mmCIF file of C-alpha atoms in Angstrom:
data_model
loop_
_atom_site.group_PDB
_atom_site.id
_atom_site.type_symbol
_atom_site.label_atom_id
_atom_site.label_comp_id
_atom_site.label_asym_id
_atom_site.label_seq_id
_atom_site.Cartn_x
_atom_site.Cartn_y
_atom_site.Cartn_z
ATOM 1 C CA UNK R 504 -44.294 -40.550 -55.772
ATOM 2 C CA UNK R 505 -40.793 -42.116 -55.536
ATOM 3 C CA UNK R 506 -39.493 -38.994 -53.858
ATOM 4 C CA UNK R 507 -42.129 -38.712 -51.109
ATOM 5 C CA UNK R 508 -40.269 -40.888 -48.528
ATOM 6 C CA UNK R 509 -37.154 -38.767 -48.947
ATOM 7 C CA UNK R 510 -39.071 -35.556 -48.356
ATOM 8 C CA UNK R 511 -40.655 -37.016 -45.233
ATOM 9 C CA UNK R 512 -37.243 -38.117 -43.947
ATOM 10 C CA UNK R 513 -35.753 -34.649 -44.433
ATOM 11 C CA UNK R 514 -38.675 -33.076 -42.595
ATOM 12 C CA UNK R 515 -38.209 -35.465 -39.675
ATOM 13 C CA UNK R 516 -34.495 -34.702 -39.494
ATOM 14 C CA UNK R 517 -35.210 -30.956 -39.502
ATOM 15 C CA UNK R 518 -37.586 -31.316 -36.549
ATOM 16 C CA UNK R 519 -35.048 -33.421 -34.629
ATOM 17 C CA UNK R 520 -32.191 -30.933 -35.150
ATOM 18 C CA UNK R 521 -34.361 -28.028 -33.999
ATOM 19 C CA UNK R 522 -35.187 -29.774 -30.722
ATOM 20 C CA UNK R 523 -31.580 -30.775 -30.132
ATOM 21 C CA UNK R 524 -30.330 -27.235 -30.625
ATOM 22 C CA UNK R 525 -32.596 -25.937 -27.891
ATOM 23 C CA UNK R 526 -31.349 -28.523 -25.400
ATOM 24 C CA UNK R 527 -27.705 -27.783 -26.242
ATOM 25 C CA UNK R 528 -28.087 -24.053 -25.534
ATOM 26 C CA UNK R 529 -29.578 -24.813 -22.161
ATOM 27 C CA UNK R 530 -26.700 -27.151 -21.324
ATOM 28 C CA UNK R 531 -24.108 -24.508 -22.286
ATOM 29 C CA UNK R 532 -25.645 -21.906 -19.968
ATOM 30 C CA UNK R 533 -25.431 -24.295 -17.038
ATOM 31 C CA UNK R 534 -21.772 -25.227 -17.548
ATOM 32 C CA UNK R 535 -19.393 -24.195 -14.711
ATOM 33 C CA UNK R 536 -17.217 -21.258 -15.663
ATOM 34 C CA UNK R 537 -19.762 -19.618 -17.953
ATOM 35 C CA UNK R 538 -19.087 -15.816 -17.715
ATOM 36 C CA UNK R 539 -22.759 -15.015 -17.179
ATOM 37 C CA UNK R 540 -22.909 -17.319 -14.162
ATOM 38 C CA UNK R 541 -19.592 -17.438 -12.286
ATOM 39 C CA UNK R 542 -17.277 -14.585 -13.369
ATOM 40 C CA UNK R 543 -16.684 -12.097 -10.548
ATOM 41 C CA UNK R 544 -17.038 -8.378 -11.326
ATOM 42 C CA UNK R 545 -13.912 -6.513 -12.510
ATOM 43 C CA UNK R 546 -12.107 -4.004 -10.311
ATOM 44 C CA UNK R 547 -13.300 -0.431 -9.986
ATOM 45 C CA UNK R 548 -10.027 0.997 -11.297
ATOM 46 C CA UNK R 549 -8.658 0.102 -14.732
ATOM 47 C CA UNK R 550 -5.731 2.564 -14.788
ATOM 48 C CA UNK R 551 -3.135 4.047 -12.419
ATOM 49 C CA UNK R 552 -1.971 7.656 -11.917
ATOM 50 C CA UNK R 553 1.399 8.771 -13.282
ATOM 51 C CA UNK R 554 3.395 8.373 -10.023
ATOM 52 C CA UNK R 555 6.070 11.020 -10.640
ATOM 53 C CA UNK R 556 3.338 13.600 -11.285
ATOM 54 C CA UNK R 557 1.028 12.486 -8.466
ATOM 55 C CA UNK R 558 2.687 14.673 -5.798
ATOM 56 C CA UNK R 559 2.523 18.477 -6.226
ATOM 57 C CA UNK R 560 5.834 20.370 -6.245
ATOM 58 C CA UNK R 561 4.772 22.373 -3.193
ATOM 59 C CA UNK R 562 4.225 19.140 -1.249
ATOM 60 C CA UNK R 563 7.573 17.723 -2.357
ATOM 61 C CA UNK R 564 9.379 20.885 -1.201
ATOM 62 C CA UNK R 565 7.740 20.526 2.201
ATOM 63 C CA UNK R 566 8.606 16.836 2.498
ATOM 64 C CA UNK R 567 12.149 17.301 1.154
ATOM 65 C CA UNK R 568 13.401 20.624 2.567
ATOM 66 C CA UNK R 569 16.850 20.181 1.051
ATOM 67 C CA UNK R 570 15.413 20.848 -2.407
ATOM 68 C CA UNK R 571 14.908 24.523 -1.582
ATOM 69 C CA UNK R 572 18.690 24.960 -1.234
ATOM 70 C CA UNK R 573 19.422 23.728 -4.747
ATOM 71 C CA UNK R 574 19.800 25.800 -7.871
ATOM 72 C CA UNK R 575 16.746 26.167 -10.083
ATOM 73 C CA UNK R 576 18.002 23.580 -12.546
ATOM 74 C CA UNK R 577 18.846 21.144 -9.754
ATOM 75 C CA UNK R 578 15.428 21.706 -8.177
ATOM 76 C CA UNK R 579 13.657 20.844 -11.419
ATOM 77 C CA UNK R 580 15.609 17.606 -11.685
ATOM 78 C CA UNK R 581 15.008 16.688 -8.042
ATOM 79 C CA UNK R 582 11.276 17.392 -8.304
ATOM 80 C CA UNK R 583 10.919 15.130 -11.347
ATOM 81 C CA UNK R 584 11.829 12.122 -9.238
ATOM 82 C CA UNK R 585 12.978 8.726 -10.480
ATOM 83 C CA UNK R 586 10.397 6.299 -11.849
ATOM 84 C CA UNK R 587 10.482 2.796 -10.429
ATOM 85 C CA UNK R 588 11.615 0.198 -12.947
ATOM 86 C CA UNK R 589 8.646 -1.988 -13.792
ATOM 87 C CA UNK R 590 7.737 -4.316 -16.652
ATOM 88 C CA UNK R 591 3.995 -3.709 -16.494
ATOM 89 C CA UNK R 592 3.093 -0.048 -16.049
ATOM 90 C CA UNK R 593 -0.574 -0.947 -16.376
ATOM 91 C CA UNK R 594 -0.370 -2.938 -13.141
ATOM 92 C CA UNK R 595 2.394 -1.466 -10.990
ATOM 93 C CA UNK R 596 4.172 1.911 -10.980
ATOM 94 C CA UNK R 597 6.180 4.001 -8.535
ATOM 95 C CA UNK R 598 8.443 7.000 -8.087
ATOM 96 C CA UNK R 599 11.102 8.120 -5.596
ATOM 97 C CA UNK R 600 12.659 11.394 -4.537
ATOM 98 C CA UNK R 601 15.502 12.360 -2.215
ATOM 99 C CA UNK R 602 17.185 15.467 -0.888
ATOM 100 C CA UNK R 603 20.100 16.392 1.353
ATOM 101 C CA UNK R 604 20.218 19.362 3.723
ATOM 102 C CA UNK R 605 22.944 20.364 6.215
ATOM 103 C CA UNK R 606 21.032 18.813 9.131
ATOM 104 C CA UNK R 607 19.586 15.678 7.482
ATOM 105 C CA UNK R 608 18.757 13.761 4.332
ATOM 106 C CA UNK R 609 15.226 12.691 3.433
ATOM 107 C CA UNK R 610 13.756 10.263 0.962
ATOM 108 C CA UNK R 611 10.253 9.577 -0.345
ATOM 109 C CA UNK R 612 8.880 6.660 -2.357
ATOM 110 C CA UNK R 613 5.328 6.000 -3.525
ATOM 111 C CA UNK R 614 4.032 2.820 -5.164
ATOM 112 C CA UNK R 615 0.708 2.082 -6.867
ATOM 113 C CA UNK R 616 -0.439 -1.461 -7.592
ATOM 114 C CA UNK R 617 -3.614 -2.267 -9.519
ATOM 115 C CA UNK R 618 -4.634 -5.761 -8.539
ATOM 116 C CA UNK R 619 -6.170 -8.089 -11.126
ATOM 117 C CA UNK R 620 -7.544 -11.508 -10.197
ATOM 118 C CA UNK R 621 -7.018 -14.290 -12.703
ATOM 119 C CA UNK R 622 -9.528 -16.499 -10.914
ATOM 120 C CA UNK R 623 -12.985 -15.935 -12.457
ATOM 121 C CA UNK R 624 -14.588 -16.780 -9.116
ATOM 122 C CA UNK R 625 -12.568 -14.133 -7.207
ATOM 123 C CA UNK R 626 -13.084 -10.429 -7.867
ATOM 124 C CA UNK R 627 -10.194 -8.001 -8.290
ATOM 125 C CA UNK R 628 -11.246 -6.270 -5.075
ATOM 126 C CA UNK R 629 -11.284 -9.520 -3.089
ATOM 127 C CA UNK R 630 -7.812 -10.322 -4.384
ATOM 128 C CA UNK R 631 -6.606 -6.821 -3.424
ATOM 129 C CA UNK R 632 -8.122 -7.270 0.029
ATOM 130 C CA UNK R 633 -6.183 -10.501 0.534
ATOM 131 C CA UNK R 634 -2.915 -8.895 -0.588
ATOM 132 C CA UNK R 635 -3.484 -5.944 1.736
ATOM 133 C CA UNK R 636 -4.072 -8.270 4.703
ATOM 134 C CA UNK R 637 -0.836 -10.070 3.873
ATOM 135 C CA UNK R 638 1.054 -6.769 4.026
ATOM 136 C CA UNK R 639 -0.613 -5.820 7.308
ATOM 137 C CA UNK R 640 0.209 -9.186 8.850
ATOM 138 C CA UNK R 641 3.831 -8.854 7.730
ATOM 139 C CA UNK R 642 4.048 -5.496 9.532
ATOM 140 C CA UNK R 643 3.184 -7.272 12.826
ATOM 141 C CA UNK R 644 1.367 -4.287 14.284
ATOM 142 C CA UNK R 645 1.410 -4.374 18.090
ATOM 143 C CA UNK R 646 -1.861 -4.764 19.935
ATOM 144 C CA UNK R 647 -4.041 -5.572 16.917
ATOM 145 C CA UNK R 648 -5.475 -8.589 18.704
ATOM 146 C CA UNK R 649 -5.694 -10.809 15.644
ATOM 147 C CA UNK R 650 -6.612 -8.333 12.980
ATOM 148 C CA UNK R 651 -8.292 -5.158 11.835
ATOM 149 C CA UNK R 652 -11.875 -5.065 10.481
ATOM 150 C CA UNK R 653 -10.390 -5.671 7.005
ATOM 151 C CA UNK R 654 -9.464 -9.187 8.091
ATOM 152 C CA UNK R 655 -13.087 -10.046 8.708
ATOM 153 C CA UNK R 656 -13.975 -9.792 5.004
ATOM 154 C CA UNK R 657 -12.940 -13.224 3.876
ATOM 155 C CA UNK R 658 -9.200 -12.635 3.456
ATOM 156 C CA UNK R 659 -6.808 -15.097 5.031
ATOM 157 C CA UNK R 660 -5.050 -13.943 8.207
ATOM 158 C CA UNK R 661 -2.014 -15.534 9.820
ATOM 159 C CA UNK R 662 -2.210 -19.057 11.252
ATOM 160 C CA UNK R 663 -4.559 -19.349 14.193
ATOM 161 C CA UNK R 664 -5.928 -15.834 13.550
ATOM 162 C CA UNK R 665 -3.175 -14.296 15.682
ATOM 163 C CA UNK R 666 -0.233 -12.096 14.758
ATOM 164 C CA UNK R 667 3.249 -12.556 16.108
ATOM 165 C CA UNK R 668 4.720 -9.637 17.976
ATOM 166 C CA UNK R 669 8.411 -9.925 17.297
ATOM 167 C CA UNK R 670 10.926 -7.103 17.713
ATOM 168 C CA UNK R 671 11.462 -4.950 14.645
ATOM 169 C CA UNK R 672 14.908 -3.891 13.396
ATOM 170 C CA UNK R 673 16.323 -1.271 15.711
ATOM 171 C CA UNK R 674 14.574 -2.556 18.821
ATOM 172 C CA UNK R 675 17.846 -2.301 20.712
ATOM 173 C CA UNK R 676 18.155 1.421 20.058
ATOM 174 C CA UNK R 677 17.349 3.656 22.972
ATOM 175 C CA UNK R 678 15.861 0.944 25.163
ATOM 176 C CA UNK R 679 17.410 -0.996 28.008
ATOM 177 C CA UNK R 680 14.956 -3.836 27.438
ATOM 178 C CA UNK R 681 14.518 -4.673 23.736
ATOM 179 C CA UNK R 682 11.788 -7.174 24.489
ATOM 180 C CA UNK R 683 9.571 -4.441 25.855
ATOM 181 C CA UNK R 684 8.454 -3.433 22.363
ATOM 182 C CA UNK R 685 7.111 -6.921 21.686
ATOM 183 C CA UNK R 686 5.135 -7.315 24.882
ATOM 184 C CA UNK R 687 1.377 -7.079 25.084
ATOM 185 C CA UNK R 688 -0.028 -3.755 23.979
ATOM 186 C CA UNK R 689 -0.612 -1.215 26.793
ATOM 187 C CA UNK R 690 -3.988 0.232 27.543
ATOM 188 C CA UNK R 691 -5.184 3.172 25.392
ATOM 189 C CA UNK R 692 -4.268 5.548 28.218
ATOM 190 C CA UNK R 693 -0.642 4.429 28.291
ATOM 191 C CA UNK R 694 2.038 6.884 27.242
ATOM 192 C CA UNK R 695 3.664 6.507 23.820
ATOM 193 C CA UNK R 696 7.052 7.695 25.019
ATOM 194 C CA UNK R 697 8.606 4.759 23.182
ATOM 195 C CA UNK R 698 7.977 3.966 19.511
ATOM 196 C CA UNK R 699 7.523 0.440 18.168
ATOM 197 C CA UNK R 700 11.210 0.359 17.379
ATOM 198 C CA UNK R 701 12.019 0.766 21.044
ATOM 199 C CA UNK R 702 13.494 4.249 20.607
ATOM 200 C CA UNK R 703 12.287 7.148 22.753
ATOM 201 C CA UNK R 704 9.369 9.019 21.239
ATOM 202 C CA UNK R 705 9.664 12.688 20.251
ATOM 203 C CA UNK R 706 9.614 15.223 23.034
ATOM 204 C CA UNK R 707 6.289 16.919 23.564
ATOM 205 C CA UNK R 708 4.331 14.010 22.057
ATOM 206 C CA UNK R 709 2.332 13.646 25.275
ATOM 207 C CA UNK R 710 0.052 10.623 25.335
ATOM 208 C CA UNK R 711 -0.362 10.464 21.561
ATOM 209 C CA UNK R 712 0.060 6.934 20.262
ATOM 210 C CA UNK R 713 2.841 6.915 17.673
ATOM 211 C CA UNK R 714 3.261 3.144 17.497
ATOM 212 C CA UNK R 715 2.625 1.238 14.254
ATOM 213 C CA UNK R 716 -1.148 0.890 14.008
ATOM 214 C CA UNK R 717 -4.259 0.508 11.872
ATOM 215 C CA UNK R 718 -5.497 3.836 10.478
ATOM 216 C CA UNK R 719 -9.095 4.972 10.140
ATOM 217 C CA UNK R 720 -10.552 7.186 7.434
ATOM 218 C CA UNK R 721 -8.052 6.329 4.714
ATOM 219 C CA UNK R 722 -9.303 4.269 1.776
ATOM 220 C CA UNK R 723 -11.054 0.999 2.544
ATOM 221 C CA UNK R 724 -8.306 -0.098 4.942
ATOM 222 C CA UNK R 725 -4.938 1.307 5.999
ATOM 223 C CA UNK R 726 -2.070 0.898 8.442
ATOM 224 C CA UNK R 727 1.075 2.766 9.447
ATOM 225 C CA UNK R 728 4.474 1.280 10.250
ATOM 226 C CA UNK R 729 7.414 3.090 11.865
ATOM 227 C CA UNK R 730 10.935 1.654 11.845
ATOM 228 C CA UNK R 731 14.062 3.117 13.416
ATOM 229 C CA UNK R 732 17.271 1.470 12.272
ATOM 230 C CA UNK R 733 20.982 2.001 12.757
ATOM 231 C CA UNK R 734 23.918 0.317 11.093
ATOM 232 C CA UNK R 735 27.118 0.386 13.091
ATOM 233 C CA UNK R 736 28.212 3.906 14.001
ATOM 234 C CA UNK R 737 26.103 5.646 11.353
ATOM 235 C CA UNK R 738 23.246 7.986 12.159
ATOM 236 C CA UNK R 739 19.840 6.548 12.942
ATOM 237 C CA UNK R 740 17.387 6.299 10.067
ATOM 238 C CA UNK R 741 13.626 6.345 10.559
ATOM 239 C CA UNK R 742 11.214 5.182 7.866
ATOM 240 C CA UNK R 743 7.471 5.693 8.166
ATOM 241 C CA UNK R 744 5.326 3.596 5.827
ATOM 242 C CA UNK R 745 1.630 4.117 5.147
ATOM 243 C CA UNK R 746 -0.138 1.366 3.209
ATOM 244 C CA UNK R 747 -3.766 1.614 2.163
ATOM 245 C CA UNK R 748 -6.254 -0.066 -0.137
ATOM 246 C CA UNK R 749 -8.984 1.575 -2.154
ATOM 247 C CA UNK R 750 -11.042 -0.988 -4.058
ATOM 248 C CA UNK R 751 -8.561 -2.957 -6.213
ATOM 249 C CA UNK R 752 -5.618 -0.546 -5.855
ATOM 250 C CA UNK R 753 -2.911 -0.791 -3.179
ATOM 251 C CA UNK R 754 -0.822 2.283 -2.343
ATOM 252 C CA UNK R 755 2.389 2.434 -0.319
ATOM 253 C CA UNK R 756 4.057 5.622 0.921
ATOM 254 C CA UNK R 757 7.538 5.379 2.449
ATOM 255 C CA UNK R 758 8.992 8.541 3.971
ATOM 256 C CA UNK R 759 12.362 8.514 5.727
ATOM 257 C CA UNK R 760 14.899 10.767 7.390
ATOM 258 C CA UNK R 761 18.506 10.353 8.495
ATOM 259 C CA UNK R 762 19.931 13.224 10.571
ATOM 260 C CA UNK R 763 23.512 14.307 10.044
ATOM 261 C CA UNK R 764 24.294 14.035 13.755
ATOM 262 C CA UNK R 765 24.759 10.473 14.982
ATOM 263 C CA UNK R 766 23.145 11.326 18.327
ATOM 264 C CA UNK R 767 19.956 12.787 16.870
ATOM 265 C CA UNK R 768 16.814 10.662 16.569
ATOM 266 C CA UNK R 769 14.434 11.497 13.683
ATOM 267 C CA UNK R 770 11.124 12.966 14.822
ATOM 268 C CA UNK R 771 8.528 10.199 14.575
ATOM 269 C CA UNK R 772 5.541 12.523 14.974
ATOM 270 C CA UNK R 773 6.577 14.843 12.139
ATOM 271 C CA UNK R 774 7.318 12.028 9.710
ATOM 272 C CA UNK R 775 4.067 10.239 10.510
ATOM 273 C CA UNK R 776 1.935 13.343 10.084
ATOM 274 C CA UNK R 777 3.488 14.184 6.724
ATOM 275 C CA UNK R 778 3.285 10.617 5.443
ATOM 276 C CA UNK R 779 -0.380 10.358 6.411
ATOM 277 C CA UNK R 780 -1.166 13.718 4.808
ATOM 278 C CA UNK R 781 0.447 12.621 1.554
ATOM 279 C CA UNK R 782 -1.443 9.303 1.642
ATOM 280 C CA UNK R 783 -4.744 11.177 1.902
ATOM 281 C CA UNK R 784 -3.808 13.289 -1.128
ATOM 282 C CA UNK R 785 -2.933 10.193 -3.134
ATOM 283 C CA UNK R 786 -6.277 8.625 -2.231
ATOM 284 C CA UNK R 787 -7.947 11.694 -3.741
ATOM 285 C CA UNK R 788 -5.772 11.423 -6.850
ATOM 286 C CA UNK R 789 -6.852 7.819 -7.386
ATOM 287 C CA UNK R 790 -10.559 8.509 -6.878
ATOM 288 C CA UNK R 791 -10.233 11.414 -9.293
#
């Protein structure tokens, strides 16, 4: 009988611990930051393509015509490209190629970036969307009127929701009035005889708009930039860039040409068409 109180006390303690455990589990589930409650979904893509193998040899030969004039051994080396130096190949990779022909030299660079958000409340895709908008704003596309549809998805645009329209490098090439390229965008029916860089557009381009612009039908969002530059007495160099986002991956294509003749202006229409075509192929490579 001396041990009965002790047994009763142990039983009471057991009942109390059982009730407390249930309350503690409930409290843990309601804590901020619990993965089941607040963690945003991961990005759609967990890996990136091998950049130096992402472009078929036939496409490279078309983009870099000088390769066809090399010996077989030199062609193989040129087609391999040069991988971009990076310290995290799981997050960011790239590759570049170049060729020289009697009439011009051309260069191509592609970059893949897999965006990962370290904020549990922000998804990888939302973070990628914000980074894409930052790149588009930096391009200062003429006539965007404050942003493309991508900017309406919660990403931060420039201050006041408006983009500055400042002259790009090379605005003084081929134009008597450099400020003309930064004026308000013309109506859709206006001629595109002058590119965003202020240089005359390619002959035979008609009314086709070749200015830097937002692109439709490429990934979740895309834009094209076109820069014509010239340093001193050297030949003019045109670089067309196509940037697009597909889920949590950002892709950049840069395709440039520098003619041998100082007086020749690189064909904007040709470079844009080839850069856009390559971007579409890379979008297919990513989606697999």
